[in-house]
GROMACS .gro file of C-alpha atoms in nm:
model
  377
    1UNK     CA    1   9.145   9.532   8.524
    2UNK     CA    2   9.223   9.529   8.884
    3UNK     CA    3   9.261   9.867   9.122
    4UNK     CA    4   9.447   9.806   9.362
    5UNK     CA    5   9.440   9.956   9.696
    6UNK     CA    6   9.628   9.986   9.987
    7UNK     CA    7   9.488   9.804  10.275
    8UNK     CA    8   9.190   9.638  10.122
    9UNK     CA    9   9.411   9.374   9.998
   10UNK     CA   10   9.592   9.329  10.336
   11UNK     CA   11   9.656   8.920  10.472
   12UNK     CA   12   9.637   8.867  10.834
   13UNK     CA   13   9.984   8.842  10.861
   14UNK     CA   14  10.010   9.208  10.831
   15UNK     CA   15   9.678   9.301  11.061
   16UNK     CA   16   9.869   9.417  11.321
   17UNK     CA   17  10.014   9.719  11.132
   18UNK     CA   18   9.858  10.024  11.155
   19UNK     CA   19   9.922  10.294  10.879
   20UNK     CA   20   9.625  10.574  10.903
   21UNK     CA   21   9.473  10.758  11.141
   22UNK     CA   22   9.118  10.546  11.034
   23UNK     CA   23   9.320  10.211  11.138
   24UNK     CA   24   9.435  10.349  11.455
   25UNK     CA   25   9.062  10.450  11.555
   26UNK     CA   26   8.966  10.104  11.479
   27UNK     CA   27   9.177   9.944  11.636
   28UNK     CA   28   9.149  10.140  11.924
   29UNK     CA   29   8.763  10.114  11.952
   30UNK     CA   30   8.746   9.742  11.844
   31UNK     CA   31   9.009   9.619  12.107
   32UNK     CA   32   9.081   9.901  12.337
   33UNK     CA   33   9.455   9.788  12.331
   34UNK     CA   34   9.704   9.855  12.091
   35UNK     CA   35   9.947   9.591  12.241
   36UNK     CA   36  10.119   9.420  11.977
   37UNK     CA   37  10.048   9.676  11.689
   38UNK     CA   38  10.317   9.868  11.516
   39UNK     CA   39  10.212  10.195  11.415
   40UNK     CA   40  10.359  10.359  11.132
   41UNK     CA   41  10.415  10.718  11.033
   42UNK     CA   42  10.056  10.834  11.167
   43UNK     CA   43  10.017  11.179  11.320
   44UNK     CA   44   9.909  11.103  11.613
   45UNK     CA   45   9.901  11.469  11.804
   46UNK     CA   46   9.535  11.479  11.777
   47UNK     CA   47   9.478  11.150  11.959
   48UNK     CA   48   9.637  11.216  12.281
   49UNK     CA   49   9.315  11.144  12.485
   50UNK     CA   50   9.335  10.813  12.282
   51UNK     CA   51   9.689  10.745  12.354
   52UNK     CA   52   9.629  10.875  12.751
   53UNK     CA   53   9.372  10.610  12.777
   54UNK     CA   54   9.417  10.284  12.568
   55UNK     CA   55   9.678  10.014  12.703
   56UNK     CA   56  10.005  10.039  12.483
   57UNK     CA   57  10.246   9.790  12.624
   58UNK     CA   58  10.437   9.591  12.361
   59UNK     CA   59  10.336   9.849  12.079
   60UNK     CA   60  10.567   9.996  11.836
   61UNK     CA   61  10.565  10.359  11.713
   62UNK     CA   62  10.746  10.425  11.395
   63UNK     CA   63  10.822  10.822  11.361
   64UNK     CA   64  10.458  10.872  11.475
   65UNK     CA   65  10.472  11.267  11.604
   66UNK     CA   66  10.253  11.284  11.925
   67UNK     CA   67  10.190  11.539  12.257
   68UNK     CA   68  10.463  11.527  12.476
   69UNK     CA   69  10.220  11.366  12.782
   70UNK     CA   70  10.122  11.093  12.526
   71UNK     CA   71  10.465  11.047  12.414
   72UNK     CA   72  10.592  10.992  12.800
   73UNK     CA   73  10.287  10.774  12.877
   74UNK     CA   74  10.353  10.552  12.605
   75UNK     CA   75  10.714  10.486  12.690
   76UNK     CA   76  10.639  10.432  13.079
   77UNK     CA   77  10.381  10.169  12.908
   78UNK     CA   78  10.677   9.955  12.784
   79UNK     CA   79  10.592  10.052  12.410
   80UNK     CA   80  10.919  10.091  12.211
   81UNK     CA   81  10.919  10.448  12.007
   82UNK     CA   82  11.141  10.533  11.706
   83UNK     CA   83  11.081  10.909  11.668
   84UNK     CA   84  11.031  11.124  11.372
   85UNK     CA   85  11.393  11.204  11.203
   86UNK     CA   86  11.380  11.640  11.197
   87UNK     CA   87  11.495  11.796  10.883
   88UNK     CA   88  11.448  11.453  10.617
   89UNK     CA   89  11.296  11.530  10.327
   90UNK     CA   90  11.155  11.154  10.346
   91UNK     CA   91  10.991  10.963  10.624
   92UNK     CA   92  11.182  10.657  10.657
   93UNK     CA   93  10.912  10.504  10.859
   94UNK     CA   94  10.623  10.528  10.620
   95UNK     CA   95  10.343  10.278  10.614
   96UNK     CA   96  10.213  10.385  10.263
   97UNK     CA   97  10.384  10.392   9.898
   98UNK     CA   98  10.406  10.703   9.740
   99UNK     CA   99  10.169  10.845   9.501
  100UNK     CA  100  10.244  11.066   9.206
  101UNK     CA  101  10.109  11.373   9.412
  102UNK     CA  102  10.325  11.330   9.705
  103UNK     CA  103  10.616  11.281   9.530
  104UNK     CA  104  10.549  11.593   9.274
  105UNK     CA  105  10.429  11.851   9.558
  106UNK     CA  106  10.505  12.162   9.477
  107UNK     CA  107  10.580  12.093   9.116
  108UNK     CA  108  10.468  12.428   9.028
  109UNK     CA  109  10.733  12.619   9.184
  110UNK     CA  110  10.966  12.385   8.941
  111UNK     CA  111  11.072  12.014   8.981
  112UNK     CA  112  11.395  12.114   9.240
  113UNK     CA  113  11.138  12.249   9.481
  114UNK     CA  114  10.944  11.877   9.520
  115UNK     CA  115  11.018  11.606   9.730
  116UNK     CA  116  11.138  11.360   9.468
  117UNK     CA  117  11.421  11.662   9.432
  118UNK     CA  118  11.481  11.708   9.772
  119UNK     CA  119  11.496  11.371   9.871
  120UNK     CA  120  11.774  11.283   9.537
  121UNK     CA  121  11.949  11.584   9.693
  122UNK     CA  122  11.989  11.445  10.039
  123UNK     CA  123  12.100  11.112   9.886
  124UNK     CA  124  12.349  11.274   9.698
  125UNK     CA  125  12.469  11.451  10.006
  126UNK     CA  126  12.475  11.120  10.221
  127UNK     CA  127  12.572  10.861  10.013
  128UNK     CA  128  12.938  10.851  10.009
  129UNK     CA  129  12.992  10.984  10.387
  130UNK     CA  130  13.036  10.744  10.537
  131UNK     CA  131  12.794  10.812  10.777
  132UNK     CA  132  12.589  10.494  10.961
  133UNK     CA  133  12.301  10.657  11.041
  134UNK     CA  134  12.234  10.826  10.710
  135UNK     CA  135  12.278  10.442  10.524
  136UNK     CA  136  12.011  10.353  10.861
  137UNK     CA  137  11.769  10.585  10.753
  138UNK     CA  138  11.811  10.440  10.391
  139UNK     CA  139  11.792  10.123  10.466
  140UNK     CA  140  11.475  10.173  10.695
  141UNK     CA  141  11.318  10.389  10.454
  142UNK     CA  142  11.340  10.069  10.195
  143UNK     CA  143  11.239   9.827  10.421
  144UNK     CA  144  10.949  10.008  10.466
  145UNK     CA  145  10.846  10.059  10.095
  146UNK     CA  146  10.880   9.687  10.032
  147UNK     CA  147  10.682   9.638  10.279
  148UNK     CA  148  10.421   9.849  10.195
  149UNK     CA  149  10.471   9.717   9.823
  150UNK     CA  150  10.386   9.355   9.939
  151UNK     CA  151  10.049   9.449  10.100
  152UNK     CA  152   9.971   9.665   9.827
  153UNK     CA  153  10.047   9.365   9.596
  154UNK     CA  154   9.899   9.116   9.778
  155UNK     CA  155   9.675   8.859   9.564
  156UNK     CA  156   9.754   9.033   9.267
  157UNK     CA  157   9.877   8.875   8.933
  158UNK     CA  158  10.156   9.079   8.807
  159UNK     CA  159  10.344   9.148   8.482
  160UNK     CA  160  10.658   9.319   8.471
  161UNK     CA  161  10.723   9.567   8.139
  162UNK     CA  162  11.099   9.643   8.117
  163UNK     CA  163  11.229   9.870   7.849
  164UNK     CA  164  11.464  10.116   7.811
  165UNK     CA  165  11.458  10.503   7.970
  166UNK     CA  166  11.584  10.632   7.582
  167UNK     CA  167  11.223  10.631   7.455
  168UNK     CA  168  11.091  10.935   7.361
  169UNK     CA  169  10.746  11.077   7.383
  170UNK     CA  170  10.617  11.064   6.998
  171UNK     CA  171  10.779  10.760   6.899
  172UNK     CA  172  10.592  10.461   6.712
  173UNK     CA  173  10.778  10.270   7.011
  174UNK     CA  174  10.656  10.446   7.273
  175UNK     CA  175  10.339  10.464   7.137
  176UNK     CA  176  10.359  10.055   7.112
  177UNK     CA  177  10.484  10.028   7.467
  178UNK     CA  178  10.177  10.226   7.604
  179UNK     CA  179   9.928   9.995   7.421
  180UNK     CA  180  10.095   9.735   7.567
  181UNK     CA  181  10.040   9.855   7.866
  182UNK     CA  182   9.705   9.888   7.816
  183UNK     CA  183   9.615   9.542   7.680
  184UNK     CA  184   9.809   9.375   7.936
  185UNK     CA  185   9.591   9.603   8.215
  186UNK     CA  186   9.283   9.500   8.072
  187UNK     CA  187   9.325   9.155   8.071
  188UNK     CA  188   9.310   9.149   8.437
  189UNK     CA  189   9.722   9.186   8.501
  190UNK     CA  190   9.873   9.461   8.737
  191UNK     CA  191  10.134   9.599   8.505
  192UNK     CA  192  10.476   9.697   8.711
  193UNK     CA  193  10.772   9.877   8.571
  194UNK     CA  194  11.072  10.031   8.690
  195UNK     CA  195  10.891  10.354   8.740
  196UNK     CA  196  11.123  10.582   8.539
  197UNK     CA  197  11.080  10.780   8.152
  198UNK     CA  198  11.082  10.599   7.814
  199UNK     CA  199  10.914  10.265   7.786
  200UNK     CA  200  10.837  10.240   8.174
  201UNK     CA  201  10.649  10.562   8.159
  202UNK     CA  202  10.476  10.458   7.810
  203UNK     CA  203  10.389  10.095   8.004
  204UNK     CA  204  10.212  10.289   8.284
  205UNK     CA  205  10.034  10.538   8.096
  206UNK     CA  206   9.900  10.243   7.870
  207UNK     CA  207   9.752  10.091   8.223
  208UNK     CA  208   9.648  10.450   8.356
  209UNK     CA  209   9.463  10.443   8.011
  210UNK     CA  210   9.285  10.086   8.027
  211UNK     CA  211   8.974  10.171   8.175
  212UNK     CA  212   8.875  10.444   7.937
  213UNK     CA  213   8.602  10.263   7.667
  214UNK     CA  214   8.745  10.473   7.420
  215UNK     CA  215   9.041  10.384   7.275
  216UNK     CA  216   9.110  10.751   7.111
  217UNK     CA  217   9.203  10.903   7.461
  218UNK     CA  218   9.532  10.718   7.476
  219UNK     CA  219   9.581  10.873   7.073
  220UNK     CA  220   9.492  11.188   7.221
  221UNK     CA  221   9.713  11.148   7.546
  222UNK     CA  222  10.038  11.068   7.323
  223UNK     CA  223   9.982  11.372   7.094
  224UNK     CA  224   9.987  11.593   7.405
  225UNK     CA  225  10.260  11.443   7.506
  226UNK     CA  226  10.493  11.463   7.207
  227UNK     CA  227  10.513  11.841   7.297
  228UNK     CA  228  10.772  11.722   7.564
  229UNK     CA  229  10.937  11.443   7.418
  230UNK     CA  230  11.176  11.346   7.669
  231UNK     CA  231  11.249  11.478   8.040
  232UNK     CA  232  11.605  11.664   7.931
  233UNK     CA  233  11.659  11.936   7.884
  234UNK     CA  234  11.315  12.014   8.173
  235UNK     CA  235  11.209  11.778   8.408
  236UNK     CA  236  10.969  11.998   8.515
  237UNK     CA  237  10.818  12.014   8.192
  238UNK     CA  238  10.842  11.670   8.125
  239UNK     CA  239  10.628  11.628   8.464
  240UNK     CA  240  10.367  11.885   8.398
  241UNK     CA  241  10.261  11.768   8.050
  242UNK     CA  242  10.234  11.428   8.242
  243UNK     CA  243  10.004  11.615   8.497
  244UNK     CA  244   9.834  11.841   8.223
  245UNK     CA  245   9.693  11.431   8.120
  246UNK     CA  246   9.603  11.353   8.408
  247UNK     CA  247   9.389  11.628   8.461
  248UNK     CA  248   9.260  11.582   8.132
  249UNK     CA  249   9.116  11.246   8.192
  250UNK     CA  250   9.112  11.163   8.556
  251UNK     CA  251   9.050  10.891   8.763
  252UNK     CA  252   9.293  10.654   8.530
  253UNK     CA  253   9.360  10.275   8.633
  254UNK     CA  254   9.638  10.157   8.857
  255UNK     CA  255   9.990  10.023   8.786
  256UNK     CA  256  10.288   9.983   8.965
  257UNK     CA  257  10.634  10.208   8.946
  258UNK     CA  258  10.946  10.089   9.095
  259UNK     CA  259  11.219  10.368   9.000
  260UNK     CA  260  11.516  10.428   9.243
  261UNK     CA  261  11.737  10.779   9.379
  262UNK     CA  262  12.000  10.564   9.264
  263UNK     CA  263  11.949  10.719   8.898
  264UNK     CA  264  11.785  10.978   9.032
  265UNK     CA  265  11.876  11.242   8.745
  266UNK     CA  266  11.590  11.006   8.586
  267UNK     CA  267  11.261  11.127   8.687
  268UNK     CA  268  10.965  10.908   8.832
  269UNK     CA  269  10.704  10.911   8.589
  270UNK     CA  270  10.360  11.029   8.707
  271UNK     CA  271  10.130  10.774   8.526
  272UNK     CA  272  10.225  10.511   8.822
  273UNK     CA  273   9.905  10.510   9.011
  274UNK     CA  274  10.164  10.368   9.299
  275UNK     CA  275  10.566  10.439   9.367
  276UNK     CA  276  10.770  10.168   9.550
  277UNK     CA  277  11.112  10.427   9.545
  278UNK     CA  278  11.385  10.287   9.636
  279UNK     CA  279  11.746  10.443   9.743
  280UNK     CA  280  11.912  10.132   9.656
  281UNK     CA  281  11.895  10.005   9.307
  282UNK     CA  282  11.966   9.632   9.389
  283UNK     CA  283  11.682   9.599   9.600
  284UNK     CA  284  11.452   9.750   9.370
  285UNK     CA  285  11.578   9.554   9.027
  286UNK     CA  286  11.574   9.236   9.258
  287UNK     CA  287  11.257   9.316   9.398
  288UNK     CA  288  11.055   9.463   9.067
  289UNK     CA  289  11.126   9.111   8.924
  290UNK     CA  290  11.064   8.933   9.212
  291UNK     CA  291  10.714   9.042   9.245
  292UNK     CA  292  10.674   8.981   8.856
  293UNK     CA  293  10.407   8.643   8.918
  294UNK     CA  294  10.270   8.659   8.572
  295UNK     CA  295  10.571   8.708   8.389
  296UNK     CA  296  10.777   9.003   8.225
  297UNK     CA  297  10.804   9.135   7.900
  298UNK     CA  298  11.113   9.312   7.790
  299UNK     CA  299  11.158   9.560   7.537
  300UNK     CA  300  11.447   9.671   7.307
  301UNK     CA  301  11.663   9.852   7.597
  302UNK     CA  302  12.053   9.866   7.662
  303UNK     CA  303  12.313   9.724   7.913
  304UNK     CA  304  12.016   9.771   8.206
  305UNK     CA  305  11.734   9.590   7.988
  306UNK     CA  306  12.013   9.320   7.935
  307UNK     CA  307  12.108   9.293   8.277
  308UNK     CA  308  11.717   9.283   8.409
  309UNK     CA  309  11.662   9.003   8.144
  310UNK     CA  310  11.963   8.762   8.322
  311UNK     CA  311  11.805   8.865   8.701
  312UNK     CA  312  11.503   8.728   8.570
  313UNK     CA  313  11.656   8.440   8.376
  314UNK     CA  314  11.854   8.339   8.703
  315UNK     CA  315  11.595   8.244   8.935
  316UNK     CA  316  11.375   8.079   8.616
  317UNK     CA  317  11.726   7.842   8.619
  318UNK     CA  318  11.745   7.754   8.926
  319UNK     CA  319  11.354   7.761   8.999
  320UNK     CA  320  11.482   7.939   9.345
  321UNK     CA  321  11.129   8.142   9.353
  322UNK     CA  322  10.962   7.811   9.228
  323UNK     CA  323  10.788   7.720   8.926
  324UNK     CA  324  10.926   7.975   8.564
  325UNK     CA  325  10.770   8.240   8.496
  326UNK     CA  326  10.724   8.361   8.163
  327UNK     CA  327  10.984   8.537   7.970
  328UNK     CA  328  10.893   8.795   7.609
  329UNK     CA  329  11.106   8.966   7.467
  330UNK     CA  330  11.033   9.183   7.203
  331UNK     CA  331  11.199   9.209   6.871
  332UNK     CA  332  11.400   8.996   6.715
  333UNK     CA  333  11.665   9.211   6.521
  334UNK     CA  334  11.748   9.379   6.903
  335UNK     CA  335  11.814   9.055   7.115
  336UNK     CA  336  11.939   8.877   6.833
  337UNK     CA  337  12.136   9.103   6.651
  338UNK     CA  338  12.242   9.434   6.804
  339UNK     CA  339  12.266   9.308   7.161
  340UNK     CA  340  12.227   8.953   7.112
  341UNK     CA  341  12.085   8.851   7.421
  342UNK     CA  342  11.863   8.585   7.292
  343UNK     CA  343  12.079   8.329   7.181
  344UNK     CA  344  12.263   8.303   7.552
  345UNK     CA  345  11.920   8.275   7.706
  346UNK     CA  346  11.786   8.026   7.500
  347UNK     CA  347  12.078   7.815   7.543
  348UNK     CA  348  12.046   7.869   7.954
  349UNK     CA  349  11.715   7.713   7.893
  350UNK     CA  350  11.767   7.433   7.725
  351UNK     CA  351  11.643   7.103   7.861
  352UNK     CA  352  11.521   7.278   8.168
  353UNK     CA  353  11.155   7.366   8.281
  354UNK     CA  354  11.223   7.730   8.156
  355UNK     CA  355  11.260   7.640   7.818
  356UNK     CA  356  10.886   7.653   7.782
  357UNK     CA  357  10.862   7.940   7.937
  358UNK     CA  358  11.097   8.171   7.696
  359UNK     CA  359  10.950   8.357   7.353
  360UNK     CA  360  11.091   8.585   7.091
  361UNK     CA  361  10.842   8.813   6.902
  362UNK     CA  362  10.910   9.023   6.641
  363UNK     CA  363  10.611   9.317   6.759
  364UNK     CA  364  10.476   9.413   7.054
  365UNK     CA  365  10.157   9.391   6.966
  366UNK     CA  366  10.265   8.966   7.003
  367UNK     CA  367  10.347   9.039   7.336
  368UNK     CA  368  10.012   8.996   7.505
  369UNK     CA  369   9.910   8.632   7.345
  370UNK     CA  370  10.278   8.530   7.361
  371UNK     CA  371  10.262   8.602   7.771
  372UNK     CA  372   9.937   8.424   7.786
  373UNK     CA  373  10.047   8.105   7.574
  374UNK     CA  374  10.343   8.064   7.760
  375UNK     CA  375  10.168   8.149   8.091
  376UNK     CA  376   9.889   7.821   8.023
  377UNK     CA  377  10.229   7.594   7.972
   0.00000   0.00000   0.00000
């Protein structure tokens, strides 16, 4: 199953960015320049010899913090700065995507204290001020995590699991969704969800699971988390019995979490080895799915399951992102009966190159062949 990293699966395309301290020293000693690069979010206030030194016309600094001589050398260089934003409880600028750590900090002085909180908080402050250079900073901020998303992703075959946020903790279907996850890890797929509770979180800690030989630990892992069956009425329980498993078994496999402030009452979950977090929830659904190269599987879910099912079915019509990609959804007496969702697609898909690329299962444990038949179409 693949673990993905940050910058090992970089394309040259995206060479010239510069997003640690380790990439700045290397590019500094292999070229002695940094004309050209754009450097993003990287403390660079211990590298003002460095910066006092190496040619930086044509650079870019991205809320880099830096010495105040290395900060007026730069600038008389001809490099273009965008400084660090005081008092955010995000960097818009950041090179990286966010791990479960960063976005938990301080989890154990209670969820409101952590930067996930803080940075719902400020959104909730901002978004309906009117104010242009808050919506900047949110767009920026975006632009950067789908950027950082793409290198992260890059070469990677990728399933999408979409499912609704209702699932508890101790369900048979959550327990299904989680060895979903795992199967679909294991077979060499990097499973992406929307990041939040319920079936996205059960997805992701089926992946976080995968490389464990054992197949008990996941067992184990959904007993212990049955305690705390859903993140209301505590988030910040719902986040430390997440925690409390990852201590237990460390060193879990990667998958992909793309949850948004947007519903930001709903919690990130903490099994996504990587967070693309988005403020705007139309760039993340659109871009969750767009990434989704090996296909998606949705399970039983409301009006937002529905509504990620036609975003997906849309550009599978119209082949706008090129050749179908695979379709599952997951049982029959949901998208047939109670939200009969089903039916519509089917007939969408008639006659077209989609149609072959469309199943209904009745269990999830069809899921995986049912992607992989459909995927050698």
């Amino acid at each position: 199953m693949p673990q993905l990293t940050d910058h090992d699966a970089k394309d040259p395309a995206h060479d010239r960015e510069i997003e640690t301290l380790a990439e700045f020293d290397e590019a500094v000693g292999r070229r002695g320049s940094l004309d050209g690069y754009r450097v993003q979010a990287v403390d660079l206030t211990a590298r003002t010899p460095e910066l006092l030194a190496v040619a930086t016309a044509g650079a870019v600094f991205l809320g880099c913090p830096m010495h105040p001589d290395a900060l007026a050398k730069v600038r008389a260089d001809g490099a273009l700065v965008f400084p660090p934003v005081p008092d955010l409880p995000f960097d818009p600028y950041r090179g990286l995507l966010y791990t479960p750590d960063s976005l938990f900090q301080h989890l154990d002085q209670g969820y409101d204290a952590t930067p996930d909180a803080l940075a719902y908080a400020w959104f909730q402050r901002t978004k309906a001020d009117g104010d242009i250079f808050a919506s900047m900073l949110r767009s920026i901020h975006d632009d950067a995590v789908s950027d950082a998303l793409d290198e992260h992703l890059a070469g990677a075959r990728v399933v999408g699991v979409m499912g609704g946020h209702a699932m508890a903790r101790g369900t048979s279907a959550y327990a299904g969704a989680a060895r979903l996850g795992r199967t679909l890890a294991r077979s060499g797929l990097a499973v992406a969800t929307g990041g939040g509770p319920g079936a996205m979180e059960a997805a992701n800690l089926g992946a976080y699971m995968a490389p464990f030989q054992n197949d008990a630990v996941l067992d184990e892992a959904l007993e212990l988390l049955a305690k705390v069956p859903s993140f209301t009425p505590s988030i910040t329980d719902w986040a430390r019995a997440t925690f409390d498993v990852r201590d237990r078994w460390p060193s879990g496999g990667d998958s992909i979490g793309l949850p948004t402030w947007f519903y930001g009452h709903e919690p990130p979950n903490a099994f996504a080895g990587h967070i693309a977090k988005y403020f705007a929830n139309a760039t993340r659904e659109d871009g969750l799915l767009a990434r989704c190269n090996a296909g998606v599987v949705f399970l039983p879910g409301a009006a937002g399951t529905v509504q990620e099912i036609f975003d997906n079915a849309t550009p599978n019509y119209y082949e706008s992102r090129g050749e179908p990609t695979p379709m599952v959804l997951v049982n029959r007496a949901h998208w047939t009966e109670k939200l009969p969702t089903w039916p519509l697609l089917q007939s969408l898909a008639k006659d077209r190159p989609m149609e072959s690329r469309i199943a209904l299962v009745d269990t999830v444990e069809e899921a995986p062949a049912a992607l992989a038949r459909l995927s050698a179409k």
